[in-house]
Coordinates of C-alpha atoms in Angstrom, one line a residue:
M541 CA 135.9 69.1 136.3
E542 CA 139.2 67.6 137.4
H543 CA 139.4 66.4 141.0
N544 CA 141.8 69.4 143.7
A545 CA 141.1 72.1 141.1
E546 CA 144.3 74.7 141.5
I547 CA 143.2 78.2 141.5
S548 CA 147.1 80.3 140.3
E549 CA 148.2 82.7 142.3
N550 CA 148.0 84.9 139.7
T551 CA 144.3 84.4 140.0
Q552 CA 144.1 85.3 143.5
Q553 CA 145.6 88.1 143.3
E554 CA 143.9 89.8 140.5
S555 CA 141.5 92.4 141.2
V556 CA 137.6 91.5 141.0
P557 CA 134.8 91.7 142.7
V558 CA 133.4 91.3 146.3
M559 CA 131.2 88.4 147.2
K560 CA 127.6 87.9 147.1
R561 CA 126.4 87.9 150.8
T562 CA 124.1 85.5 150.5
I563 CA 126.3 83.2 148.4
K564 CA 125.3 80.3 151.1
D565 CA 122.1 79.6 149.6
S566 CA 123.3 79.0 146.3
V567 CA 125.7 76.5 147.6
F568 CA 123.1 75.0 149.5
T569 CA 120.9 74.0 146.4
N570 CA 123.9 73.2 143.9
L571 CA 125.0 70.6 146.7
F572 CA 121.5 69.0 146.8
K573 CA 121.2 68.6 143.7
D574 CA 123.6 65.4 143.7
K575 CA 121.3 62.7 145.0
K576 CA 124.7 61.6 146.5
Y577 CA 124.8 65.1 149.2
L578 CA 120.6 64.7 149.3
I579 CA 120.4 61.2 150.9
Q580 CA 122.3 62.5 153.2
L581 CA 121.0 65.2 153.8
Y582 CA 117.6 62.9 154.4
Q583 CA 119.1 60.3 156.7
A584 CA 120.8 63.7 158.7
L585 CA 116.4 64.5 158.7
H586 CA 115.5 60.9 159.5
P587 CA 118.5 58.7 161.3
D588 CA 116.3 55.9 162.3
D589 CA 115.2 54.8 158.8
K590 CA 118.0 52.8 157.3
Q591 CA 115.6 51.6 154.0
T592 CA 115.5 54.8 151.9
T593 CA 118.1 54.4 148.7
E594 CA 118.8 57.7 146.5
D595 CA 116.8 55.7 144.3
D596 CA 113.6 56.4 146.7
I597 CA 114.0 59.9 146.5
K598 CA 112.0 61.7 143.6
D599 CA 110.7 64.8 142.6
I600 CA 113.5 67.0 143.2
T601 CA 112.8 70.7 143.4
I602 CA 115.5 73.5 143.4
Y603 CA 114.0 77.3 143.2
N604 CA 115.5 79.5 146.2
D605 CA 114.7 76.4 148.1
L606 CA 114.8 72.7 148.2
G607 CA 112.3 70.2 147.8
F608 CA 111.6 66.4 147.6
S609 CA 109.8 63.7 148.2
V610 CA 110.4 59.9 150.0
G611 CA 108.4 56.8 148.1
N612 CA 104.5 58.2 148.6
R613 CA 105.3 59.3 152.4
L614 CA 107.0 62.8 152.9
L615 CA 107.3 65.9 150.9
I616 CA 110.4 67.9 152.2
L617 CA 111.0 71.3 152.0
I618 CA 114.0 72.9 153.0
E619 CA 114.9 76.9 153.3
A620 CA 118.6 78.0 153.7
Q621 CA 118.9 81.8 155.6
A622 CA 121.7 83.6 157.3
T623 CA 119.3 86.7 158.0
W624 CA 116.6 85.8 160.7
T625 CA 113.2 86.3 159.5
V626 CA 109.8 84.8 160.1
N627 CA 108.4 86.4 156.8
I628 CA 109.8 82.6 155.7
L629 CA 107.1 81.3 156.1
F630 CA 104.6 82.9 154.3
R631 CA 107.5 82.2 151.7
I632 CA 107.4 78.5 152.5
L633 CA 103.6 78.1 152.5
M634 CA 103.6 79.9 149.1
Y635 CA 106.1 77.1 147.8
L636 CA 104.2 74.3 149.9
V637 CA 101.0 75.0 147.6
Q638 CA 102.8 75.2 144.5
T639 CA 104.3 72.3 145.1
Y640 CA 101.4 70.4 145.9
R641 CA 99.7 71.7 142.7
E642 CA 102.5 70.0 140.7
Y643 CA 102.2 67.0 142.5
F644 CA 98.4 66.9 141.4
R645 CA 99.4 67.5 137.8
V646 CA 102.5 64.9 137.7
T647 CA 100.0 62.6 139.3
E648 CA 96.9 63.4 137.5
Q649 CA 95.1 63.7 140.6
D650 CA 91.9 66.7 139.2
I651 CA 91.2 68.7 142.3
Y652 CA 88.3 69.6 141.0
N653 CA 86.9 65.7 141.2
S654 CA 84.7 64.6 144.0
T655 CA 87.5 61.6 144.7
K656 CA 89.6 62.4 147.6
L657 CA 93.1 63.9 147.0
K658 CA 95.8 61.5 147.5
M659 CA 99.1 63.1 148.6
P660 CA 102.6 62.9 151.0
K661 CA 102.7 63.9 154.5
P662 CA 104.7 67.6 154.1
E663 CA 107.5 68.6 156.9
L664 CA 109.3 71.6 156.4
Y665 CA 112.4 72.6 157.6
I666 CA 114.3 76.1 158.2
I667 CA 118.8 75.3 158.4
Y668 CA 119.3 78.9 160.2
T669 CA 123.3 79.8 159.8
G670 CA 123.1 83.2 161.6
N671 CA 124.3 84.4 165.1
R672 CA 121.2 84.6 166.9
K673 CA 120.7 84.2 170.6
E674 CA 117.4 82.9 171.4
R675 CA 116.9 79.4 169.1
P676 CA 113.4 78.3 169.0
E677 CA 112.9 74.7 168.0
E678 CA 110.2 76.0 165.4
I679 CA 107.9 78.6 164.4
S680 CA 104.2 78.3 163.6
F681 CA 102.4 80.9 161.1
S682 CA 99.5 81.3 163.6
E683 CA 102.2 82.2 166.3
E684 CA 104.0 84.4 164.5
F685 CA 101.5 86.1 162.9
F686 CA 98.4 85.9 165.0
G687 CA 99.2 85.8 168.3
G688 CA 98.8 81.7 168.7
E689 CA 94.9 81.6 167.8
D690 CA 93.4 79.6 166.6
I691 CA 93.2 80.0 162.2
C692 CA 91.7 77.8 159.3
I693 CA 95.6 77.2 158.0
D694 CA 98.8 77.0 159.4
A695 CA 102.4 76.2 158.9
R696 CA 105.3 75.2 161.0
A697 CA 108.9 74.8 160.2
K698 CA 111.4 73.1 161.9
I699 CA 114.7 75.1 162.6
I700 CA 118.0 73.5 162.4
Y701 CA 120.8 75.6 163.5
D702 CA 124.4 73.4 163.6
G703 CA 123.1 69.4 162.9
K704 CA 125.4 67.1 164.7
E705 CA 128.9 66.6 164.3
G706 CA 130.3 65.5 160.9
D707 CA 126.6 65.0 159.7
I708 CA 126.1 66.7 155.9
I709 CA 123.9 69.6 157.5
H710 CA 126.4 70.1 160.3
Q711 CA 129.3 70.6 157.1
Y712 CA 126.9 72.8 155.4
V713 CA 126.9 75.1 158.2
T714 CA 131.0 75.3 159.2
F715 CA 131.5 76.2 155.8
T716 CA 129.1 79.2 155.8
K717 CA 130.7 80.2 159.2
V718 CA 134.0 79.4 157.2
C719 CA 133.2 81.9 154.5
Q720 CA 132.1 84.5 156.8
E721 CA 135.1 84.6 159.2
Q722 CA 137.0 84.8 155.4
V723 CA 135.2 87.7 154.1
S724 CA 136.3 89.7 158.1
I725 CA 139.6 88.8 157.5
H726 CA 139.7 89.2 153.6
G727 CA 136.5 91.3 153.0
R728 CA 133.7 90.1 150.0
T729 CA 136.4 89.0 147.6
R730 CA 137.2 86.1 145.7
K731 CA 140.1 85.5 147.8
A732 CA 137.7 85.0 150.6
I733 CA 136.2 82.4 148.4
Q734 CA 139.4 80.5 148.0
E735 CA 140.2 80.9 151.5
A736 CA 137.3 79.2 152.8
I737 CA 137.3 76.6 150.2
R738 CA 140.8 76.2 151.3
I739 CA 140.2 75.8 154.8
C740 CA 137.2 73.9 154.5
K741 CA 138.9 70.7 152.2
D742 CA 141.7 71.0 155.2
R743 CA 139.3 70.2 157.6
N744 CA 137.2 67.6 156.2
V745 CA 134.2 69.8 156.1
L746 CA 132.4 69.1 152.2
K747 CA 135.6 68.1 151.2
E748 CA 134.8 65.8 147.9
Y749 CA 132.0 68.6 146.9
L750 CA 134.5 71.3 147.1
E751 CA 137.8 69.1 145.5
S752 CA 135.1 68.2 142.3
K753 CA 133.4 71.8 141.9
E754 CA 136.2 74.3 143.0
K755 CA 136.1 76.3 140.6
E756 CA 132.4 76.0 139.3
V757 CA 132.0 77.1 143.3
V758 CA 134.1 80.0 143.0
N759 CA 132.7 81.2 139.9
M760 CA 129.3 80.6 140.9
M761 CA 129.9 82.7 143.4
M762 CA 131.1 85.7 142.2
E763 CA 128.2 86.2 139.4
L764 CA 125.6 85.5 141.9
Y765 CA 127.7 88.6 143.5
D766 CA 127.3 90.5 139.8
Q767 CA 123.3 89.8 140.2
E768 CA 123.0 91.5 143.7
E769 CA 125.3 94.0 142.5
V770 CA 122.7 94.8 139.9
M771 CA 119.4 95.1 142.1
R772 CA 121.1 96.6 144.9
S773 CA 122.0 99.7 142.8
Y774 CA 118.0 99.5 141.4
V775 CA 117.2 99.8 144.7
K776 CA 119.8 102.7 145.7
S777 CA 118.4 104.5 142.1
K778 CA 114.6 103.9 143.9
E779 CA 115.3 105.5 146.9
H780 CA 117.3 108.4 145.5
D781 CA 114.5 109.4 143.6
T782 CA 112.1 108.7 146.4
K783 CA 114.7 111.4 148.2
V784 CA 114.4 113.9 145.2
E785 CA 110.7 113.7 145.0
T786 CA 110.6 114.7 148.4
A787 CA 112.6 117.3 148.2
K788 CA 110.6 118.7 145.6
R789 CA 107.5 118.6 147.4
Y790 CA 109.0 120.9 150.1
L791 CA 111.0 123.8 147.5
S792 CA 107.9 123.9 146.3
L793 CA 105.8 124.9 149.9
G794 CA 108.7 127.7 149.7
K795 CA 108.6 128.0 153.7
L796 CA 111.5 125.2 154.2
S797 CA 115.3 126.2 154.4
F798 CA 117.8 124.5 152.3
E799 CA 119.4 122.7 155.2
E800 CA 115.4 121.8 156.8
I801 CA 115.1 119.8 153.3
A802 CA 118.1 117.9 153.6
I803 CA 117.5 116.9 156.6
G804 CA 113.3 115.6 155.8
S805 CA 114.5 114.4 152.6
G806 CA 117.8 112.9 153.1
L807 CA 119.5 114.5 150.3
S808 CA 122.6 116.3 151.0
I809 CA 122.4 120.4 151.4
E810 CA 124.7 120.4 147.9
E811 CA 121.7 118.4 146.6
V812 CA 118.8 120.3 147.6
E813 CA 120.3 124.1 146.5
E814 CA 121.2 122.2 142.9
L815 CA 117.3 120.7 142.7
A816 CA 116.2 124.3 143.3
G817 CA 118.5 125.6 140.9
L818 CA 117.1 123.2 138.4
Q819 CA 113.7 124.4 140.0
L820 CA 114.1 128.3 139.2
A821 CA 116.1 127.1 135.3

């Protein structure tokens, strides 16, 4: 793909669907598939390690999360999110187990054998890009779900908010914030994506990445929006079905007014009247 890819004025002005709210996660995983940026991420997490190179990074796994190992010493699992939820700890815990299982398979270690397993030491990180007053440095499975009790298994994840000025984490977080700013101006549209990319390139934020993959990034974001729309429509349909079933149960009682049923079910009075007519037909 050519550098400094330009998008025509007609393309900017065309009517297009709006941008996916969680597109930053996809930029995150797409960015760090490239070892050139992945080594920068590792160096941001371990600034004292001057010896590790791109060739030392192995076993890169990309799902919604990012996992990789450095030599035989570290297994690093990272999740980027804009919405705060401690439930992510459970997802990370499951991902850690899955990753270890794959590691044992690749290294031909039998978990049922009496020989002690050899495994890299895990590190868990969450890059949080949202706005929140409370900023804990770490969250743990035990603290969040069991009141800090001494339980048989725990998982602790370090929270990264901004990174250090100029490093790859800081650039990524800045990109997400510029996206949010442009969405507030242009809505969740293609233009918002294009403006965010332009501003970030001007500010030297992920400039090389965005110059080399501008069209790919725009298309990726819009494709992901389409997937979200399908899911949103499905969820909305299921919610409506639940409201209809609730209204039907109220109607079968024969004791409530249409207005009361509308309030109790979440449907409009018109929808309740229509349901009542169908039941009488």
